[in-house]
Every structure is written in structure tokens, then in C-alpha cells.
């Protein structure tokens, strides 16, 4: 073997070593993964989000969950319309009263033109009418309940979109990326270099367009130890 052939062989080994290094890239910190979510990052809503624990199935009677292997199901809820204000005080409301992110603000006083053209009109304070104040207070309570609910729906919809983007990515790059759930955090004393689940299990995602629901489901693949993390 001449020097040129030896050089080509060395180049080949160098290439193989580089490829091997890429394949064995070990993520030691969960925060360095492309995507991750902890349980406490999932919004709490029993109507639209169902998180199922395997050890609770028998006690909770969740037989349907066993059949479809669903671990997490998220339904995308629709926003609800704001309660309609009474005409008696509606014109006293500043713009934005039907936006759940806004607080309701009132005009403190309004000018009412006089039907008699010889007189310019008069000012009236909102609190001058007991009926108007009573109806407004009742509506405001209803509106505050509505706004709180819509803000919760907003959080759920954002979480749904987050999951849906992940679903699309997994569908597109199924051969190169996978979704896993983890348990048992292994970390070093400073929590900087090593901070990652040690027990992993592959899961899959399903989307039901009829119900607008995304699910993370269990698979038949056995759980595995993240042994490469231990070896490094």
C-alpha cells in the first residue's frame, strides 16, 4: 500500500469517526432538547385536557383510555361570545369591553343635547341612575366570569397549537426524530451539565380533525434506560 492509498484509508476512517460522533451526540440536559414539556407546564382544564396516569386507570374506571392508549388528550376549545350589555348603559362603555384581555372602563359623564334648540343640553354622571348602576354591576359580574374563562381557553388553544406544530414536525421528519416521555431525572450537583430523564419510552401522536383533538398515545415499545447518558 503506497502513501496515497494510506492517505485515502485514513481519510475514510476519519469520515467514519465523524459520522459516528454525529450519531452518538448525547443530550445531557433536557433543556437542550428540540422540544420538551414538564407536567406542570400543561394547563389545567378537565373539560379540554385529559392527562391519564396508568396507575389510576382501574380506580378511575378509565377503560376507554386503556383501549386507545391515550396518555394526554387536548381538545381545542372555541371562544365564547361576550355577554351583551344592556342598552341602558351600553353607550357608557369605552371601546374594548368585549375583549377578554381588557378591563371594562366607563365614561364618567356624558353630554346629552337638549331637544329644545334654545338650550345647549346637559351633563349626566353614570351613577345618577340607580337602575343603570344596578344593571351594569350585574352585567360586569357576568362579563368577568366570561373573561376569566376566555383567558383559560386562550392558554389551552396556545398549548394545542404548540402540540400541533410538534405533530406536523413528527409527521414530516418521522425517520429522524421521535417523541418520548421520560421519568426519573438524573442531575449533577450543580444542575448544569447533567439534567435529564433517565427512563424513556417512545410515544406517538394522533390528531382527530372531527373533534379537533390531539392525543399523545402509548406504544408497544418497551421503556428503556438512557444508558448513553450514564456512559458519559
PDB file of C-alpha atoms in Angstrom:
ATOM      1  CA  UNK A   1       0.000   0.000   0.000  1.00  0.00           C
ATOM      2  CA  UNK A   2       1.543   3.275  -1.102  1.00  0.00           C
ATOM      3  CA  UNK A   3       1.355   6.589   0.709  1.00  0.00           C
ATOM      4  CA  UNK A   4      -1.542   7.828  -1.426  1.00  0.00           C
ATOM      5  CA  UNK A   5      -3.611   4.735  -0.625  1.00  0.00           C
ATOM      6  CA  UNK A   6      -2.759   5.048   3.067  1.00  0.00           C
ATOM      7  CA  UNK A   7      -3.944   8.667   2.965  1.00  0.00           C
ATOM      8  CA  UNK A   8      -7.266   7.650   1.441  1.00  0.00           C
ATOM      9  CA  UNK A   9      -7.746   4.959   4.101  1.00  0.00           C
ATOM     10  CA  UNK A  10      -7.022   7.448   6.877  1.00  0.00           C
ATOM     11  CA  UNK A  11      -9.461   9.918   5.318  1.00  0.00           C
ATOM     12  CA  UNK A  12     -12.104   7.168   5.239  1.00  0.00           C
ATOM     13  CA  UNK A  13     -11.576   6.327   8.908  1.00  0.00           C
ATOM     14  CA  UNK A  14     -11.737   9.999   9.788  1.00  0.00           C
ATOM     15  CA  UNK A  15     -15.021  10.318   7.910  1.00  0.00           C
ATOM     16  CA  UNK A  16     -16.494   7.272   9.646  1.00  0.00           C
ATOM     17  CA  UNK A  17     -15.399   8.608  13.032  1.00  0.00           C
ATOM     18  CA  UNK A  18     -17.049  11.952  12.292  1.00  0.00           C
ATOM     19  CA  UNK A  19     -20.317  10.291  11.262  1.00  0.00           C
ATOM     20  CA  UNK A  20     -20.221   8.096  14.367  1.00  0.00           C
ATOM     21  CA  UNK A  21     -19.704  11.164  16.510  1.00  0.00           C
ATOM     22  CA  UNK A  22     -22.782  12.791  14.999  1.00  0.00           C
ATOM     23  CA  UNK A  23     -24.925   9.728  15.637  1.00  0.00           C
ATOM     24  CA  UNK A  24     -23.837   9.462  19.250  1.00  0.00           C
ATOM     25  CA  UNK A  25     -24.427  13.085  20.169  1.00  0.00           C
ATOM     26  CA  UNK A  26     -25.583  12.798  23.767  1.00  0.00           C
ATOM     27  CA  UNK A  27     -28.006  15.377  25.121  1.00  0.00           C
ATOM     28  CA  UNK A  28     -27.260  15.656  28.810  1.00  0.00           C
ATOM     29  CA  UNK A  29     -29.650  18.495  29.659  1.00  0.00           C
ATOM     30  CA  UNK A  30     -33.355  18.275  28.925  1.00  0.00           C
ATOM     31  CA  UNK A  31     -33.383  21.993  28.183  1.00  0.00           C
ATOM     32  CA  UNK A  32     -31.156  21.338  25.175  1.00  0.00           C
ATOM     33  CA  UNK A  33     -33.699  19.068  23.507  1.00  0.00           C
ATOM     34  CA  UNK A  34     -35.544  20.427  20.462  1.00  0.00           C
ATOM     35  CA  UNK A  35     -38.844  20.248  22.359  1.00  0.00           C
ATOM     36  CA  UNK A  36     -39.796  19.377  25.918  1.00  0.00           C
ATOM     37  CA  UNK A  37     -42.639  19.978  28.341  1.00  0.00           C
ATOM     38  CA  UNK A  38     -42.948  19.166  32.028  1.00  0.00           C
ATOM     39  CA  UNK A  39     -46.246  18.168  33.622  1.00  0.00           C
ATOM     40  CA  UNK A  40     -46.562  21.483  35.429  1.00  0.00           C
ATOM     41  CA  UNK A  41     -46.382  23.256  32.047  1.00  0.00           C
ATOM     42  CA  UNK A  42     -49.672  21.680  30.934  1.00  0.00           C
ATOM     43  CA  UNK A  43     -52.735  23.924  31.507  1.00  0.00           C
ATOM     44  CA  UNK A  44     -55.300  22.573  33.947  1.00  0.00           C
ATOM     45  CA  UNK A  45     -58.745  22.112  32.399  1.00  0.00           C
ATOM     46  CA  UNK A  46     -60.811  18.974  32.967  1.00  0.00           C
ATOM     47  CA  UNK A  47     -63.146  19.763  30.076  1.00  0.00           C
ATOM     48  CA  UNK A  48     -60.485  20.080  27.377  1.00  0.00           C
ATOM     49  CA  UNK A  49     -57.327  18.407  28.697  1.00  0.00           C
ATOM     50  CA  UNK A  50     -57.205  14.856  29.959  1.00  0.00           C
ATOM     51  CA  UNK A  51     -53.970  13.553  31.446  1.00  0.00           C
ATOM     52  CA  UNK A  52     -54.106   9.875  32.344  1.00  0.00           C
ATOM     53  CA  UNK A  53     -51.846   8.029  34.734  1.00  0.00           C
ATOM     54  CA  UNK A  54     -51.515   4.288  34.262  1.00  0.00           C
ATOM     55  CA  UNK A  55     -51.757   3.581  37.988  1.00  0.00           C
ATOM     56  CA  UNK A  56     -55.111   5.409  38.136  1.00  0.00           C
ATOM     57  CA  UNK A  57     -56.914   3.533  35.380  1.00  0.00           C
ATOM     58  CA  UNK A  58     -58.565   0.878  37.477  1.00  0.00           C
ATOM     59  CA  UNK A  59     -59.549   3.238  40.280  1.00  0.00           C
ATOM     60  CA  UNK A  60     -60.939   5.875  37.910  1.00  0.00           C
ATOM     61  CA  UNK A  61     -62.675   3.431  35.591  1.00  0.00           C
ATOM     62  CA  UNK A  62     -60.976   4.876  32.524  1.00  0.00           C
ATOM     63  CA  UNK A  63     -61.406   1.748  30.393  1.00  0.00           C
ATOM     64  CA  UNK A  64     -61.632   3.747  27.178  1.00  0.00           C
ATOM     65  CA  UNK A  65     -58.200   5.210  27.842  1.00  0.00           C
ATOM     66  CA  UNK A  66     -56.743   1.713  28.038  1.00  0.00           C
ATOM     67  CA  UNK A  67     -58.212   0.843  24.645  1.00  0.00           C
ATOM     68  CA  UNK A  68     -56.820   3.827  22.783  1.00  0.00           C
ATOM     69  CA  UNK A  69     -53.593   4.038  24.845  1.00  0.00           C
ATOM     70  CA  UNK A  70     -54.036   7.770  25.217  1.00  0.00           C
ATOM     71  CA  UNK A  71     -51.780   9.422  27.776  1.00  0.00           C
ATOM     72  CA  UNK A  72     -52.618  13.057  27.072  1.00  0.00           C
ATOM     73  CA  UNK A  73     -55.580  14.381  25.092  1.00  0.00           C
ATOM     74  CA  UNK A  74     -56.033  18.068  24.269  1.00  0.00           C
ATOM     75  CA  UNK A  75     -59.179  19.442  22.683  1.00  0.00           C
ATOM     76  CA  UNK A  76     -59.046  22.860  21.034  1.00  0.00           C
ATOM     77  CA  UNK A  77     -61.983  24.800  22.506  1.00  0.00           C
ATOM     78  CA  UNK A  78     -63.789  27.640  20.764  1.00  0.00           C
ATOM     79  CA  UNK A  79     -64.003  31.119  22.227  1.00  0.00           C
ATOM     80  CA  UNK A  80     -67.373  32.166  23.647  1.00  0.00           C
ATOM     81  CA  UNK A  81     -69.094  35.482  22.893  1.00  0.00           C
ATOM     82  CA  UNK A  82     -69.107  38.212  25.486  1.00  0.00           C
ATOM     83  CA  UNK A  83     -72.388  38.803  27.376  1.00  0.00           C
ATOM     84  CA  UNK A  84     -74.296  41.591  25.648  1.00  0.00           C
ATOM     85  CA  UNK A  85     -74.586  44.761  27.759  1.00  0.00           C
ATOM     86  CA  UNK A  86     -77.985  46.333  28.316  1.00  0.00           C
ATOM     87  CA  UNK A  87     -78.794  49.293  26.073  1.00  0.00           C
ATOM     88  CA  UNK A  88     -79.364  51.392  29.199  1.00  0.00           C
ATOM     89  CA  UNK A  89     -75.622  51.525  29.892  1.00  0.00           C
ATOM     90  CA  UNK A  90     -74.021  50.186  26.694  1.00  0.00           C
ATOM     91  CA  UNK A  91     -73.251  53.640  25.332  1.00  0.00           C
ATOM     92  CA  UNK A  92     -71.412  54.447  28.554  1.00  0.00           C
ATOM     93  CA  UNK A  93     -68.840  51.707  27.915  1.00  0.00           C
ATOM     94  CA  UNK A  94     -65.477  52.591  26.440  1.00  0.00           C
ATOM     95  CA  UNK A  95     -64.298  50.603  23.403  1.00  0.00           C
ATOM     96  CA  UNK A  96     -62.802  47.183  24.090  1.00  0.00           C
ATOM     97  CA  UNK A  97     -65.372  45.932  26.575  1.00  0.00           C
ATOM     98  CA  UNK A  98     -65.807  42.739  24.503  1.00  0.00           C
ATOM     99  CA  UNK A  99     -62.076  41.895  24.557  1.00  0.00           C
ATOM    100  CA  UNK A 100     -61.342  39.443  27.383  1.00  0.00           C
ATOM    101  CA  UNK A 101     -57.832  40.825  27.790  1.00  0.00           C
ATOM    102  CA  UNK A 102     -59.201  44.280  28.617  1.00  0.00           C
ATOM    103  CA  UNK A 103     -60.718  45.655  31.787  1.00  0.00           C
ATOM    104  CA  UNK A 104     -64.034  47.432  31.391  1.00  0.00           C
ATOM    105  CA  UNK A 105     -63.863  51.205  31.601  1.00  0.00           C
ATOM    106  CA  UNK A 106     -66.791  53.614  31.838  1.00  0.00           C
ATOM    107  CA  UNK A 107     -67.349  57.157  30.747  1.00  0.00           C
ATOM    108  CA  UNK A 108     -67.628  59.118  33.977  1.00  0.00           C
ATOM    109  CA  UNK A 109     -70.123  61.531  32.497  1.00  0.00           C
ATOM    110  CA  UNK A 110     -71.886  62.108  29.206  1.00  0.00           C
ATOM    111  CA  UNK A 111     -73.309  65.123  27.465  1.00  0.00           C
ATOM    112  CA  UNK A 112     -76.912  64.892  26.313  1.00  0.00           C
ATOM    113  CA  UNK A 113     -78.190  67.507  23.865  1.00  0.00           C
ATOM    114  CA  UNK A 114     -81.460  69.178  24.732  1.00  0.00           C
ATOM    115  CA  UNK A 115     -84.391  68.750  22.383  1.00  0.00           C
ATOM    116  CA  UNK A 116     -85.081  72.431  22.879  1.00  0.00           C
ATOM    117  CA  UNK A 117     -82.761  74.143  20.403  1.00  0.00           C
ATOM    118  CA  UNK A 118     -82.605  77.202  22.589  1.00  0.00           C
ATOM    119  CA  UNK A 119     -80.699  75.217  25.214  1.00  0.00           C
ATOM    120  CA  UNK A 120     -77.346  73.500  24.628  1.00  0.00           C
ATOM    121  CA  UNK A 121     -78.007  70.391  26.726  1.00  0.00           C
ATOM    122  CA  UNK A 122     -76.791  68.903  29.998  1.00  0.00           C
ATOM    123  CA  UNK A 123     -74.188  66.553  31.533  1.00  0.00           C
ATOM    124  CA  UNK A 124     -75.091  63.395  33.411  1.00  0.00           C
ATOM    125  CA  UNK A 125     -72.923  61.241  35.661  1.00  0.00           C
ATOM    126  CA  UNK A 126     -73.086  57.472  35.278  1.00  0.00           C
ATOM    127  CA  UNK A 127     -74.065  56.979  38.908  1.00  0.00           C
ATOM    128  CA  UNK A 128     -77.010  59.361  38.651  1.00  0.00           C
ATOM    129  CA  UNK A 129     -79.253  56.442  37.668  1.00  0.00           C
ATOM    130  CA  UNK A 130     -79.698  53.678  40.260  1.00  0.00           C
ATOM    131  CA  UNK A 131     -81.188  51.335  37.642  1.00  0.00           C
ATOM    132  CA  UNK A 132     -78.273  51.879  35.287  1.00  0.00           C
ATOM    133  CA  UNK A 133     -75.770  51.169  38.057  1.00  0.00           C
ATOM    134  CA  UNK A 134     -77.628  48.009  39.124  1.00  0.00           C
ATOM    135  CA  UNK A 135     -77.836  46.595  35.595  1.00  0.00           C
ATOM    136  CA  UNK A 136     -74.190  47.428  34.919  1.00  0.00           C
ATOM    137  CA  UNK A 137     -72.993  45.728  38.117  1.00  0.00           C
ATOM    138  CA  UNK A 138     -74.912  42.573  37.255  1.00  0.00           C
ATOM    139  CA  UNK A 139     -73.534  42.537  33.710  1.00  0.00           C
ATOM    140  CA  UNK A 140     -69.985  43.242  34.876  1.00  0.00           C
ATOM    141  CA  UNK A 141     -70.043  40.198  37.163  1.00  0.00           C
ATOM    142  CA  UNK A 142     -71.156  38.030  34.254  1.00  0.00           C
ATOM    143  CA  UNK A 143     -68.574  39.611  31.990  1.00  0.00           C
ATOM    144  CA  UNK A 144     -65.740  38.998  34.489  1.00  0.00           C
ATOM    145  CA  UNK A 145     -66.641  35.316  34.700  1.00  0.00           C
ATOM    146  CA  UNK A 146     -66.677  35.176  30.904  1.00  0.00           C
ATOM    147  CA  UNK A 147     -63.303  36.954  30.613  1.00  0.00           C
ATOM    148  CA  UNK A 148     -61.649  34.572  33.074  1.00  0.00           C
ATOM    149  CA  UNK A 149     -62.963  31.595  31.119  1.00  0.00           C
ATOM    150  CA  UNK A 150     -61.763  33.016  27.783  1.00  0.00           C
ATOM    151  CA  UNK A 151     -58.290  33.629  29.176  1.00  0.00           C
ATOM    152  CA  UNK A 152     -58.159  29.973  30.196  1.00  0.00           C
ATOM    153  CA  UNK A 153     -59.367  28.951  26.741  1.00  0.00           C
ATOM    154  CA  UNK A 154     -56.653  31.137  25.243  1.00  0.00           C
ATOM    155  CA  UNK A 155     -53.985  29.246  27.211  1.00  0.00           C
ATOM    156  CA  UNK A 156     -55.396  25.890  26.104  1.00  0.00           C
ATOM    157  CA  UNK A 157     -55.532  26.961  22.462  1.00  0.00           C
ATOM    158  CA  UNK A 158     -51.906  28.108  22.627  1.00  0.00           C
ATOM    159  CA  UNK A 159     -50.926  24.746  24.115  1.00  0.00           C
ATOM    160  CA  UNK A 160     -52.912  22.972  21.397  1.00  0.00           C
ATOM    161  CA  UNK A 161     -51.118  24.942  18.668  1.00  0.00           C
ATOM    162  CA  UNK A 162     -47.801  24.099  20.312  1.00  0.00           C
ATOM    163  CA  UNK A 163     -48.647  20.391  20.194  1.00  0.00           C
ATOM    164  CA  UNK A 164     -49.985  20.608  16.661  1.00  0.00           C
ATOM    165  CA  UNK A 165     -46.747  22.156  15.407  1.00  0.00           C
ATOM    166  CA  UNK A 166     -44.920  19.263  17.051  1.00  0.00           C
ATOM    167  CA  UNK A 167     -47.336  16.807  15.411  1.00  0.00           C
ATOM    168  CA  UNK A 168     -46.641  18.277  11.961  1.00  0.00           C
ATOM    169  CA  UNK A 169     -42.896  18.121  12.570  1.00  0.00           C
ATOM    170  CA  UNK A 170     -43.068  14.493  13.675  1.00  0.00           C
ATOM    171  CA  UNK A 171     -45.139  13.586  10.616  1.00  0.00           C
ATOM    172  CA  UNK A 172     -42.681  15.341   8.316  1.00  0.00           C
ATOM    173  CA  UNK A 173     -39.460  14.043   9.880  1.00  0.00           C
ATOM    174  CA  UNK A 174     -40.607  10.683  11.246  1.00  0.00           C
ATOM    175  CA  UNK A 175     -37.357   8.985  10.194  1.00  0.00           C
ATOM    176  CA  UNK A 176     -35.074  11.359  12.076  1.00  0.00           C
ATOM    177  CA  UNK A 177     -36.962  12.488  15.189  1.00  0.00           C
ATOM    178  CA  UNK A 178     -39.191  10.795  17.728  1.00  0.00           C
ATOM    179  CA  UNK A 179     -41.281  11.765  20.732  1.00  0.00           C
ATOM    180  CA  UNK A 180     -40.572  10.213  24.105  1.00  0.00           C
ATOM    181  CA  UNK A 181     -41.849  10.563  27.647  1.00  0.00           C
ATOM    182  CA  UNK A 182     -39.395  10.424  30.500  1.00  0.00           C
ATOM    183  CA  UNK A 183     -39.231   9.825  34.207  1.00  0.00           C
ATOM    184  CA  UNK A 184     -36.569   9.867  36.911  1.00  0.00           C
ATOM    185  CA  UNK A 185     -34.459  12.982  36.475  1.00  0.00           C
ATOM    186  CA  UNK A 186     -30.710  12.400  36.709  1.00  0.00           C
ATOM    187  CA  UNK A 187     -28.718  15.514  37.531  1.00  0.00           C
ATOM    188  CA  UNK A 188     -25.376  16.563  38.861  1.00  0.00           C
ATOM    189  CA  UNK A 189     -24.963  18.660  41.980  1.00  0.00           C
ATOM    190  CA  UNK A 190     -24.981  21.987  40.184  1.00  0.00           C
ATOM    191  CA  UNK A 191     -27.844  21.031  37.823  1.00  0.00           C
ATOM    192  CA  UNK A 192     -25.941  22.475  34.888  1.00  0.00           C
ATOM    193  CA  UNK A 193     -24.224  19.728  32.923  1.00  0.00           C
ATOM    194  CA  UNK A 194     -26.480  16.719  33.580  1.00  0.00           C
ATOM    195  CA  UNK A 195     -30.233  17.243  33.984  1.00  0.00           C
ATOM    196  CA  UNK A 196     -32.211  14.689  32.011  1.00  0.00           C
ATOM    197  CA  UNK A 197     -34.801  11.897  32.453  1.00  0.00           C
ATOM    198  CA  UNK A 198     -33.126   8.514  32.770  1.00  0.00           C
ATOM    199  CA  UNK A 199     -36.141   6.292  31.955  1.00  0.00           C
ATOM    200  CA  UNK A 200     -37.551   6.897  28.476  1.00  0.00           C
ATOM    201  CA  UNK A 201     -40.448   5.497  26.456  1.00  0.00           C
ATOM    202  CA  UNK A 202     -41.378   6.160  22.860  1.00  0.00           C
ATOM    203  CA  UNK A 203     -44.877   7.524  22.244  1.00  0.00           C
ATOM    204  CA  UNK A 204     -46.816   8.675  19.186  1.00  0.00           C
ATOM    205  CA  UNK A 205     -49.222  11.480  18.357  1.00  0.00           C
ATOM    206  CA  UNK A 206     -52.688  11.289  16.823  1.00  0.00           C
ATOM    207  CA  UNK A 207     -54.935  14.053  15.527  1.00  0.00           C
ATOM    208  CA  UNK A 208     -58.698  13.724  15.211  1.00  0.00           C
ATOM    209  CA  UNK A 209     -59.946  16.506  12.889  1.00  0.00           C
ATOM    210  CA  UNK A 210     -63.590  15.678  13.628  1.00  0.00           C
ATOM    211  CA  UNK A 211     -63.266  16.533  17.306  1.00  0.00           C
ATOM    212  CA  UNK A 212     -60.260  18.858  16.930  1.00  0.00           C
ATOM    213  CA  UNK A 213     -58.346  16.772  19.446  1.00  0.00           C
ATOM    214  CA  UNK A 214     -54.655  15.924  19.673  1.00  0.00           C
ATOM    215  CA  UNK A 215     -53.510  12.898  21.638  1.00  0.00           C
ATOM    216  CA  UNK A 216     -50.181  11.550  22.810  1.00  0.00           C
ATOM    217  CA  UNK A 217     -50.521   7.774  22.897  1.00  0.00           C
ATOM    218  CA  UNK A 218     -48.535   4.903  24.304  1.00  0.00           C
ATOM    219  CA  UNK A 219     -46.809   2.388  22.023  1.00  0.00           C
ATOM    220  CA  UNK A 220     -45.897  -1.280  22.298  1.00  0.00           C
ATOM    221  CA  UNK A 221     -42.215  -0.374  22.515  1.00  0.00           C
ATOM    222  CA  UNK A 222     -40.701  -1.149  25.900  1.00  0.00           C
ATOM    223  CA  UNK A 223     -39.290   1.558  28.140  1.00  0.00           C
ATOM    224  CA  UNK A 224     -35.531   1.970  28.053  1.00  0.00           C
ATOM    225  CA  UNK A 225     -32.775   3.387  30.211  1.00  0.00           C
ATOM    226  CA  UNK A 226     -30.875   6.316  28.785  1.00  0.00           C
ATOM    227  CA  UNK A 227     -27.673   4.303  29.157  1.00  0.00           C
ATOM    228  CA  UNK A 228     -25.637   6.514  26.847  1.00  0.00           C
ATOM    229  CA  UNK A 229     -26.082   9.280  29.391  1.00  0.00           C
ATOM    230  CA  UNK A 230     -24.653   7.050  32.113  1.00  0.00           C
ATOM    231  CA  UNK A 231     -21.674   6.109  29.973  1.00  0.00           C
ATOM    232  CA  UNK A 232     -20.743   9.753  29.503  1.00  0.00           C
TER     233      UNK A 232
END
